[in-house]
XYZ file of N, CA and C in Angstrom:
639
model
N 7.786 -22.611 -124.472
C 6.761 -23.178 -125.293
C 6.681 -22.229 -126.530
N 6.668 -22.899 -127.767
C 6.606 -22.073 -128.973
C 5.253 -21.582 -129.246
N 5.143 -20.548 -130.149
C 3.827 -19.987 -130.438
C 2.987 -21.067 -131.068
N 3.498 -21.870 -131.896
C 2.729 -22.978 -132.532
C 2.088 -23.913 -131.491
N 2.911 -24.309 -130.482
C 2.366 -25.244 -129.501
C 1.324 -24.590 -128.682
N 1.512 -23.331 -128.286
C 0.517 -22.566 -127.541
C -0.855 -22.423 -128.305
N -0.677 -22.335 -129.690
C -1.850 -22.167 -130.536
C -2.640 -23.551 -130.519
N -1.826 -24.630 -130.571
C -2.403 -25.995 -130.577
C -3.177 -26.248 -129.315
N -2.603 -25.892 -128.144
C -3.223 -26.208 -126.823
C -4.437 -25.440 -126.765
N -4.467 -24.157 -127.126
C -5.645 -23.306 -127.088
C -6.785 -23.895 -128.009
N -6.393 -24.456 -129.105
C -7.388 -25.023 -130.030
C -8.028 -26.230 -129.420
N -7.199 -27.025 -128.687
C -7.728 -28.261 -128.056
C -8.651 -27.905 -126.841
N -8.334 -26.876 -126.136
C -9.175 -26.395 -125.020
C -10.525 -25.912 -125.566
N -10.473 -25.181 -126.645
C -11.862 -24.633 -127.208
C -12.668 -25.844 -127.730
N -11.901 -26.926 -128.277
C -12.752 -28.118 -128.860
C -13.290 -28.861 -127.658
N -12.562 -29.031 -126.574
C -13.092 -29.754 -125.447
C -14.284 -29.057 -124.799
N -14.184 -27.716 -124.727
C -15.306 -26.912 -124.123
C -16.565 -27.017 -125.007
N -16.330 -27.024 -126.363
C -17.536 -27.148 -127.221
C -18.103 -28.579 -127.126
N -17.284 -29.595 -126.924
C -17.816 -30.935 -126.770
C -18.598 -31.085 -125.450
N -18.140 -30.480 -124.376
C -18.907 -30.529 -123.103
C -20.229 -29.874 -123.272
N -20.276 -28.690 -123.956
C -21.491 -28.031 -124.180
C -22.533 -28.839 -124.942
N -22.039 -29.517 -126.015
C -22.840 -30.338 -126.874
C -23.434 -31.455 -126.092
N -22.593 -32.166 -125.284
C -22.997 -33.333 -124.453
C -24.008 -32.876 -123.399
N -23.778 -31.692 -122.810
C -24.742 -31.210 -121.734
C -26.023 -30.970 -122.413
N -25.982 -30.403 -123.561
C -27.339 -30.096 -124.206
C -28.054 -31.354 -124.568
N -27.305 -32.385 -124.978
C -27.911 -33.621 -125.319
C -28.579 -34.329 -124.149
N -27.882 -34.274 -122.920
C -28.460 -34.963 -121.786
C -29.608 -34.172 -121.236
N -29.767 -32.887 -121.485
C -30.801 -32.113 -120.888
C -31.968 -31.910 -121.781
N -32.104 -32.763 -122.763
C -33.256 -32.622 -123.692
C -34.510 -32.972 -123.029
N -35.601 -32.363 -123.508
C -36.989 -32.624 -122.973
C -37.529 -33.813 -123.649
N -37.718 -34.892 -123.041
C -38.231 -36.150 -123.676
C -39.732 -36.223 -123.615
N -40.412 -35.124 -123.103
C -41.830 -35.154 -123.066
C -42.398 -35.769 -121.818
N -43.694 -35.841 -121.638
C -44.336 -36.420 -120.468
C -44.730 -37.840 -120.774
N -44.174 -38.736 -120.007
C -44.384 -40.167 -120.145
C -45.686 -40.531 -119.571
N -46.199 -40.036 -118.435
C -47.467 -40.273 -117.864
C -47.909 -39.077 -117.018
N -49.094 -39.167 -116.512
C -49.688 -38.029 -115.764
C -48.860 -37.865 -114.457
N -48.662 -36.600 -114.180
C -47.920 -36.300 -112.870
C -48.880 -35.669 -111.927
N -48.905 -36.238 -110.680
C -49.800 -35.740 -109.677
C -48.932 -35.196 -108.517
N -49.419 -34.162 -107.907
C -48.782 -33.633 -106.675
C -48.893 -34.621 -105.518
N -47.909 -34.709 -104.647
C -47.847 -35.562 -103.534
C -48.586 -34.891 -102.435
N -49.796 -35.450 -102.091
C -50.609 -34.888 -101.102
C -50.837 -35.958 -99.962
N -50.251 -35.773 -98.804
C -50.448 -36.717 -97.740
C -51.038 -35.959 -96.536
N -52.257 -36.445 -96.087
C -52.927 -35.811 -95.031
C -52.217 -36.060 -93.701
N -52.114 -35.032 -92.899
C -51.437 -35.093 -91.570
C -52.074 -36.205 -90.714
N -51.211 -37.033 -90.064
C -51.769 -38.147 -89.204
C -52.654 -37.595 -88.141
N -52.246 -36.537 -87.501
C -52.980 -35.939 -86.352
C -54.408 -35.481 -86.901
N -54.485 -34.923 -88.076
C -55.729 -34.559 -88.615
C -56.648 -35.733 -88.914
N -56.014 -36.805 -89.392
C -56.729 -38.069 -89.685
C -57.364 -38.631 -88.337
N -56.497 -38.648 -87.252
C -56.989 -39.159 -86.009
C -58.100 -38.229 -85.420
N -57.868 -36.899 -85.596
C -58.989 -36.060 -85.122
C -60.279 -36.249 -85.807
N -60.239 -36.508 -87.096
C -61.383 -36.764 -87.876
C -62.147 -38.004 -87.430
N -61.289 -39.093 -87.235
C -61.903 -40.343 -86.723
C -62.581 -40.171 -85.351
N -61.838 -39.378 -84.533
C -62.468 -39.252 -83.119
C -63.710 -38.408 -83.232
N -63.831 -37.412 -84.027
C -64.984 -36.651 -84.148
C -66.133 -37.449 -84.728
N -65.814 -38.366 -85.705
C -66.846 -39.199 -86.193
C -67.388 -40.203 -85.203
N -66.440 -40.722 -84.393
C -66.857 -41.645 -83.269
C -67.784 -40.921 -82.260
N -67.370 -39.704 -82.041
C -68.232 -38.894 -81.056
C -69.522 -38.604 -81.664
N -69.729 -38.340 -82.873
C -71.012 -38.108 -83.549
C -71.867 -39.320 -83.511
N -71.347 -40.509 -83.854
C -72.113 -41.640 -83.956
C -72.317 -42.425 -82.623
N -71.758 -41.925 -81.543
C -71.890 -42.531 -80.270
C -70.947 -43.654 -79.969
N -70.065 -44.026 -80.965
C -69.131 -45.081 -80.704
C -68.125 -44.781 -79.617
N -67.669 -43.591 -79.555
C -66.677 -43.206 -78.552
C -67.206 -43.341 -77.174
N -68.485 -42.988 -76.899
C -69.043 -43.142 -75.578
C -69.155 -44.616 -75.214
N -69.486 -45.481 -76.169
C -69.572 -46.899 -75.877
C -68.259 -47.519 -75.550
N -67.179 -47.033 -76.251
C -65.844 -47.528 -75.954
C -65.372 -47.080 -74.595
N -65.662 -45.843 -74.255
C -65.313 -45.328 -72.893
C -65.964 -46.073 -71.833
N -67.244 -46.400 -72.079
C -68.050 -47.149 -71.093
C -67.488 -48.550 -70.837
N -67.098 -49.164 -72.028
C -66.576 -50.453 -71.918
C -65.202 -50.538 -71.219
N -64.356 -49.526 -71.536
C -63.091 -49.384 -70.825
C -63.232 -49.163 -69.381
N -64.125 -48.361 -68.942
C -64.414 -48.093 -67.523
C -64.817 -49.456 -66.843
N -65.629 -50.202 -67.518
C -66.123 -51.445 -66.902
C -65.022 -52.412 -66.736
N -64.166 -52.552 -67.862
C -63.006 -53.446 -67.710
C -62.002 -53.017 -66.571
N -61.848 -51.739 -66.422
C -60.942 -51.207 -65.381
C -61.518 -51.555 -64.024
N -62.820 -51.355 -63.783
C -63.400 -51.684 -62.543
C -63.383 -53.158 -62.276
N -63.487 -53.982 -63.268
C -63.485 -55.427 -63.047
C -62.029 -55.788 -62.742
N -61.034 -55.154 -63.330
C -59.629 -55.459 -63.140
C -59.234 -55.060 -61.662
N -59.788 -53.958 -61.242
C -59.491 -53.438 -59.831
C -60.087 -54.353 -58.790
N -61.370 -54.836 -59.060
C -62.001 -55.690 -58.120
C -61.466 -57.140 -58.121
N -61.060 -57.593 -59.326
C -60.515 -58.931 -59.387
C -59.190 -58.891 -60.136
N -58.110 -58.581 -59.466
C -56.832 -58.498 -60.068
C -56.400 -59.941 -60.454
N -55.292 -59.992 -61.217
C -54.810 -61.309 -61.561
C -54.211 -62.034 -60.300
N -54.776 -63.122 -59.942
C -54.263 -63.859 -58.768
C -53.830 -65.267 -59.113
N -54.046 -66.182 -58.151
C -53.679 -67.497 -58.432
C -54.649 -68.444 -57.684
N -55.078 -69.464 -58.324
C -56.012 -70.412 -57.695
C -55.274 -71.555 -57.037
N -55.342 -71.688 -55.707
C -54.723 -72.788 -55.046
C -55.699 -73.670 -54.362
N -55.451 -74.977 -54.278
C -56.366 -75.905 -53.629
C -56.514 -75.694 -52.133
N -57.536 -76.244 -51.574
C -57.704 -76.259 -50.115
C -56.636 -77.255 -49.522
N -56.175 -76.888 -48.342
C -55.263 -77.796 -47.627
C -56.073 -79.062 -47.127
N -55.501 -80.185 -47.354
C -56.146 -81.429 -46.912
C -55.654 -81.933 -45.534
N -54.486 -81.423 -45.196
C -53.873 -81.739 -43.826
C -52.988 -80.651 -43.361
N -52.773 -80.607 -42.150
C -51.920 -79.568 -41.504
C -50.508 -79.805 -41.915
N -49.837 -78.769 -42.394
C -48.371 -78.830 -42.755
C -47.687 -77.606 -42.200
N -46.515 -77.763 -41.779
C -45.699 -76.660 -41.366
C -44.269 -76.806 -41.974
N -43.722 -75.668 -42.472
C -42.451 -75.650 -43.122
C -41.587 -74.568 -42.488
N -40.407 -74.854 -42.180
C -39.541 -73.875 -41.593
C -38.660 -73.223 -42.720
N -38.551 -71.938 -42.636
C -37.776 -71.181 -43.711
C -36.650 -70.444 -43.103
N -35.477 -70.623 -43.515
C -34.336 -69.856 -43.030
C -33.965 -68.860 -44.083
N -33.811 -67.582 -43.703
C -33.544 -66.464 -44.589
C -32.026 -66.125 -44.630
N -31.214 -66.978 -43.958
C -29.767 -66.658 -43.814
C -29.104 -66.804 -45.259
N -28.315 -65.738 -45.548
C -27.585 -65.809 -46.793
C -26.160 -65.165 -46.566
N -25.246 -65.522 -47.469
C -23.891 -65.082 -47.330
C -23.630 -63.912 -48.225
N -23.054 -62.848 -47.686
C -22.774 -61.646 -48.431
C -21.687 -61.854 -49.426
N -21.968 -61.414 -50.681
C -20.936 -61.532 -51.713
C -19.975 -60.411 -51.743
N -20.277 -59.285 -51.101
C -19.387 -58.138 -51.012
C -19.614 -57.370 -49.767
N -18.685 -56.532 -49.404
C -18.843 -55.723 -48.159
C -20.003 -54.794 -48.223
N -20.661 -54.656 -47.022
C -21.724 -53.717 -46.833
C -21.155 -52.585 -45.976
N -21.277 -51.364 -46.608
C -20.764 -50.205 -45.950
C -21.875 -49.174 -45.682
N -21.532 -48.277 -44.761
C -22.462 -47.186 -44.428
C -22.202 -45.993 -45.300
N -22.943 -44.921 -45.104
C -22.728 -43.673 -45.853
C -21.350 -43.070 -45.774
N -20.624 -43.385 -44.697
C -19.189 -42.857 -44.606
C -18.208 -43.858 -45.138
N -18.605 -44.951 -45.707
C -17.714 -45.897 -46.223
C -17.203 -46.921 -45.210
N -17.730 -46.838 -44.000
C -17.326 -47.794 -42.971
C -17.950 -49.105 -43.170
N -17.195 -50.228 -43.062
C -17.695 -51.483 -43.257
C -18.586 -52.008 -42.156
N -19.806 -52.375 -42.462
C -20.754 -52.829 -41.438
C -20.702 -54.364 -41.400
N -20.737 -54.990 -42.584
C -20.578 -56.395 -42.682
C -19.587 -56.746 -43.836
N -18.650 -57.611 -43.491
C -17.674 -58.014 -44.405
C -18.157 -59.022 -45.435
N -17.631 -59.106 -46.654
C -18.007 -60.089 -47.623
C -17.755 -61.558 -46.950
N -18.779 -62.402 -47.209
C -18.623 -63.768 -46.653
C -19.363 -63.893 -45.361
N -19.790 -62.843 -44.799
C -20.539 -62.881 -43.481
C -21.942 -63.452 -43.727
N -22.366 -64.325 -42.914
C -23.762 -64.823 -43.000
C -24.723 -63.890 -42.168
N -25.775 -63.457 -42.957
C -26.666 -62.506 -42.419
C -28.127 -63.080 -42.383
N -28.836 -62.888 -41.268
C -30.197 -63.259 -41.201
C -31.035 -61.969 -40.977
N -31.829 -61.564 -42.037
C -32.564 -60.280 -41.845
C -33.521 -60.360 -40.728
N -34.027 -61.548 -40.260
C -34.950 -61.654 -39.151
C -34.290 -61.205 -37.773
N -32.964 -61.196 -37.731
C -32.386 -60.716 -36.449
C -32.203 -59.195 -36.508
N -32.317 -58.626 -37.680
C -32.183 -57.187 -37.826
C -33.611 -56.503 -37.785
N -34.555 -57.080 -38.539
C -35.914 -56.566 -38.584
C -36.872 -57.753 -38.408
N -37.532 -57.810 -37.310
C -38.426 -58.942 -37.022
C -39.799 -58.785 -37.750
N -40.393 -59.847 -38.036
C -41.721 -59.898 -38.579
C -42.729 -59.823 -37.376
N -43.268 -58.728 -37.088
C -44.087 -58.577 -35.942
C -45.586 -58.933 -36.149
N -45.903 -59.365 -37.347
C -47.264 -59.717 -37.687
C -47.273 -61.047 -38.341
N -48.545 -61.569 -38.468
C -48.732 -62.758 -39.214
C -49.295 -62.451 -40.622
N -48.796 -63.184 -41.591
C -49.362 -63.071 -42.966
C -50.276 -64.227 -43.239
N -51.541 -63.858 -43.491
C -52.543 -64.892 -43.578
C -53.147 -64.896 -45.044
N -53.026 -66.020 -45.684
C -53.363 -66.082 -47.143
C -54.585 -66.922 -47.294
N -55.584 -66.453 -48.102
C -56.764 -67.140 -48.385
C -57.365 -66.940 -49.730
N -58.333 -67.748 -50.138
C -59.044 -67.552 -51.378
C -60.310 -66.791 -51.107
N -60.451 -65.616 -51.667
C -61.606 -64.777 -51.398
C -62.933 -65.281 -52.022
N -62.852 -66.294 -52.938
C -64.006 -66.900 -53.556
C -64.551 -68.080 -52.690
N -63.719 -68.506 -51.623
C -64.153 -69.571 -50.779
C -64.664 -69.023 -49.514
N -65.960 -69.058 -49.313
C -66.555 -68.408 -48.094
C -66.057 -68.988 -46.769
N -65.813 -70.312 -46.859
C -65.231 -70.970 -45.598
C -63.851 -70.407 -45.220
N -63.058 -70.204 -46.260
C -61.706 -69.694 -46.023
C -61.858 -68.262 -45.489
N -62.768 -67.466 -46.051
C -62.976 -66.079 -45.591
C -63.321 -66.029 -44.090
N -64.258 -66.934 -43.714
C -64.683 -66.935 -42.296
C -63.524 -67.398 -41.414
N -62.756 -68.369 -41.863
C -61.655 -68.896 -41.066
C -60.609 -67.893 -40.886
N -60.210 -67.116 -41.913
C -59.139 -66.154 -41.737
C -59.613 -64.921 -40.939
N -60.870 -64.574 -41.054
C -61.375 -63.475 -40.175
C -61.347 -63.865 -38.717
N -61.625 -65.163 -38.459
C -61.731 -65.669 -37.036
C -60.286 -65.843 -36.423
N -59.418 -66.457 -37.243
C -58.070 -66.854 -36.727
C -57.056 -65.712 -36.771
N -57.170 -64.903 -37.882
C -56.207 -63.865 -38.013
C -56.729 -62.451 -37.843
N -58.028 -62.353 -37.957
C -58.707 -61.015 -37.997
C -58.720 -60.296 -36.642
N -58.559 -61.001 -35.551
C -58.690 -60.300 -34.234
C -57.513 -59.403 -33.971
N -56.371 -59.778 -34.571
C -55.145 -58.911 -34.334
C -55.053 -57.918 -35.476
N -55.287 -56.625 -35.268
C -55.202 -55.723 -36.389
C -53.938 -55.571 -37.122
N -52.890 -56.117 -36.454
C -51.561 -55.975 -37.142
C -51.335 -57.073 -38.245
N -52.072 -58.137 -38.052
C -51.968 -59.183 -39.110
C -52.469 -58.751 -40.439
N -51.868 -59.284 -41.531
C -52.168 -58.951 -42.913
C -53.009 -60.000 -43.478
N -54.233 -59.759 -43.892
C -55.141 -60.693 -44.523
C -55.018 -60.543 -46.023
N -54.398 -61.517 -46.666
C -53.920 -61.416 -48.021
C -54.724 -62.407 -48.919
N -55.394 -61.912 -49.850
C -56.214 -62.693 -50.797
C -55.301 -63.123 -51.939
N -55.482 -64.354 -52.374
C -54.787 -64.771 -53.611
C -55.704 -64.932 -54.788
N -56.944 -64.735 -54.545
C -57.996 -64.872 -55.616
C -59.265 -64.236 -55.111
N -60.196 -63.805 -56.020
C -61.477 -63.335 -55.615
C -61.708 -61.870 -55.863
N -62.901 -61.392 -55.420
C -63.368 -60.063 -55.687
C -62.845 -59.201 -54.493
N -61.760 -58.506 -54.726
C -61.050 -57.776 -53.731
C -61.896 -56.604 -53.154
N -62.447 -55.771 -54.029
C -63.241 -54.610 -53.523
C -64.581 -55.074 -52.974
N -65.226 -56.034 -53.614
C -66.527 -56.490 -53.066
C -66.385 -57.113 -51.634
N -65.331 -57.853 -51.478
C -65.079 -58.452 -50.095
C -64.769 -57.339 -49.058
N -64.090 -56.471 -49.500
C -63.634 -55.309 -48.530
C -64.899 -54.560 -48.066
N -65.774 -54.285 -49.090
C -67.036 -53.517 -48.703
C -67.935 -54.451 -47.885
N -67.964 -55.725 -48.199
C -68.887 -56.565 -47.507
C -68.583 -56.698 -45.996
N -67.254 -56.889 -45.710
C -66.870 -57.068 -44.334
C -66.242 -55.888 -43.649
N -66.144 -54.784 -44.440
C -65.565 -53.586 -43.849
C -64.304 -53.777 -43.221
N -63.422 -54.539 -43.938
C -62.077 -54.739 -43.467
C -61.067 -54.435 -44.585
N -59.872 -54.221 -44.168
C -58.782 -53.943 -45.103
C -58.150 -55.251 -45.449
N -58.304 -55.569 -46.721
C -57.602 -56.766 -47.244
C -56.505 -56.395 -48.180
N -55.580 -57.343 -48.417
C -54.525 -57.135 -49.308
C -54.682 -58.214 -50.436
N -53.952 -58.036 -51.496
C -54.046 -58.928 -52.618
C -52.688 -59.265 -53.155
N -52.479 -60.625 -53.279
C -51.131 -61.153 -53.795
C -51.330 -61.237 -55.358
N -51.035 -60.277 -56.111
C -51.184 -60.262 -57.554
C -50.230 -61.285 -58.198
N -50.853 -62.094 -59.002
C -50.168 -63.182 -59.749
C -49.420 -64.202 -58.865
N -49.848 -64.218 -57.525
C -49.360 -65.172 -56.639
C -47.818 -65.186 -56.425
N -47.308 -63.960 -56.521
C -45.829 -63.872 -56.360
C -45.360 -64.113 -54.907
N -46.198 -63.742 -53.903
C -45.756 -63.935 -52.463
C -45.965 -65.364 -52.088
N -47.043 -66.004 -52.460
C -47.199 -67.360 -52.080
C -46.122 -68.273 -52.814
N -45.756 -67.900 -53.911
C -44.725 -68.645 -54.569
C -43.346 -68.513 -53.861
N -43.080 -67.298 -53.421
C -41.827 -66.998 -52.717
C -41.761 -67.836 -51.367
N -42.888 -67.996 -50.778
C -42.954 -68.726 -49.498
C -43.161 -70.211 -49.673
N -43.428 -70.616 -50.974
C -43.561 -71.996 -51.194
C -44.963 -72.565 -50.700
N -45.960 -71.700 -50.669
C -47.265 -72.073 -50.275
C -47.986 -72.846 -51.344
N -48.489 -74.024 -51.053
C -49.119 -74.891 -52.092
C -50.655 -74.998 -51.933
N -51.149 -74.731 -50.715
C -52.537 -74.905 -50.429
C -53.006 -73.833 -49.417
N -54.285 -73.659 -49.331
C -54.884 -72.532 -48.512
C -55.973 -73.120 -47.577
N -56.228 -72.412 -46.497
C -55.583 -71.128 -46.018
C -54.269 -71.471 -45.423
N -53.401 -70.355 -45.367
C -52.016 -70.531 -44.811
C -51.613 -69.343 -44.055
N -50.631 -69.546 -43.138
C -50.163 -68.420 -42.322
C -48.565 -68.473 -42.396
N -48.023 -67.229 -42.380
C -46.597 -67.185 -42.243
C -46.253 -66.276 -41.007
N -45.439 -66.847 -40.176
C -45.063 -66.131 -38.897
C -43.659 -66.402 -38.557
N -43.072 -65.550 -37.674
C -41.764 -65.664 -37.211
C -41.724 -66.301 -35.852
N -40.823 -67.244 -35.717
C -40.500 -67.795 -34.378
C -39.012 -67.897 -34.296
N -38.422 -67.079 -33.444
C -36.966 -67.072 -33.252
C -36.385 -66.475 -34.479
N -35.361 -67.120 -35.072
C -34.656 -66.674 -36.280
C -35.180 -67.309 -37.564
N -36.382 -67.950 -37.489
C -36.840 -68.649 -38.692
C -38.324 -68.156 -38.981
N -38.699 -68.301 -40.210
C -40.146 -68.129 -40.561
C -40.759 -69.523 -40.681
N -42.012 -69.563 -40.299
C -42.769 -70.794 -40.374
C -44.009 -70.575 -41.267
N -44.138 -71.541 -42.174
C -45.323 -71.519 -43.067
C -46.221 -72.661 -42.646
N -47.448 -72.287 -42.310
C -48.443 -73.255 -41.930
C -49.616 -73.331 -42.954
N -50.038 -74.471 -43.171
C -51.196 -74.725 -44.082
C -52.285 -75.536 -43.252
N -53.439 -74.987 -43.288
C -54.540 -75.513 -42.420
C -55.713 -76.138 -43.177
N -56.104 -77.428 -42.811
C -57.305 -77.918 -43.366
C -58.487 -77.358 -42.510
N -59.588 -76.946 -43.247
C -60.694 -76.432 -42.545
C -62.023 -77.144 -42.848
N -61.866 -78.350 -43.505
C -63.077 -79.169 -43.708
C -63.572 -79.806 -42.392
């Protein structure tokens, strides 16, 4: 490279640097304040909640809310979500078979096959139902009396409410009752009316619905 060319290249580099400086200065000009500028101040959410809680405590609102919550909880415990079924108009009995076919092998902890896939299994031959399940509406006094008389003498039987005041009834009769929440058990057994009993005879379950009028 000749001395003249080197001189030209150096001149171009100096000119480009000057241009960059000028452009940079132009873009960084102070255009003044367009509007008022405010600092970003956001109160902490926890602080806000604490303030609201303290205010509710001062004006007594918190105590009222807690009292109402306690009352709703007690009502829910006493009367869980159940299902309202009609009284049985006639005696009905239905036989239920619990036999099902295994889709895969059943093995023990050592990997030994207990039941092969395709085997028909009846749980009632493995574990028997040694008690009767008695279902009734706790709001129907006649049903309550019936279930205590028919099922209550055997302490192994389960007296199961589908509706009504669970705690009130337990205290009144000093008995241990159970509650079928949302009617899941009666639906599983296909119970359509009350009072009803479920018991085992042989390798089947029998669902009985009784008229008490």
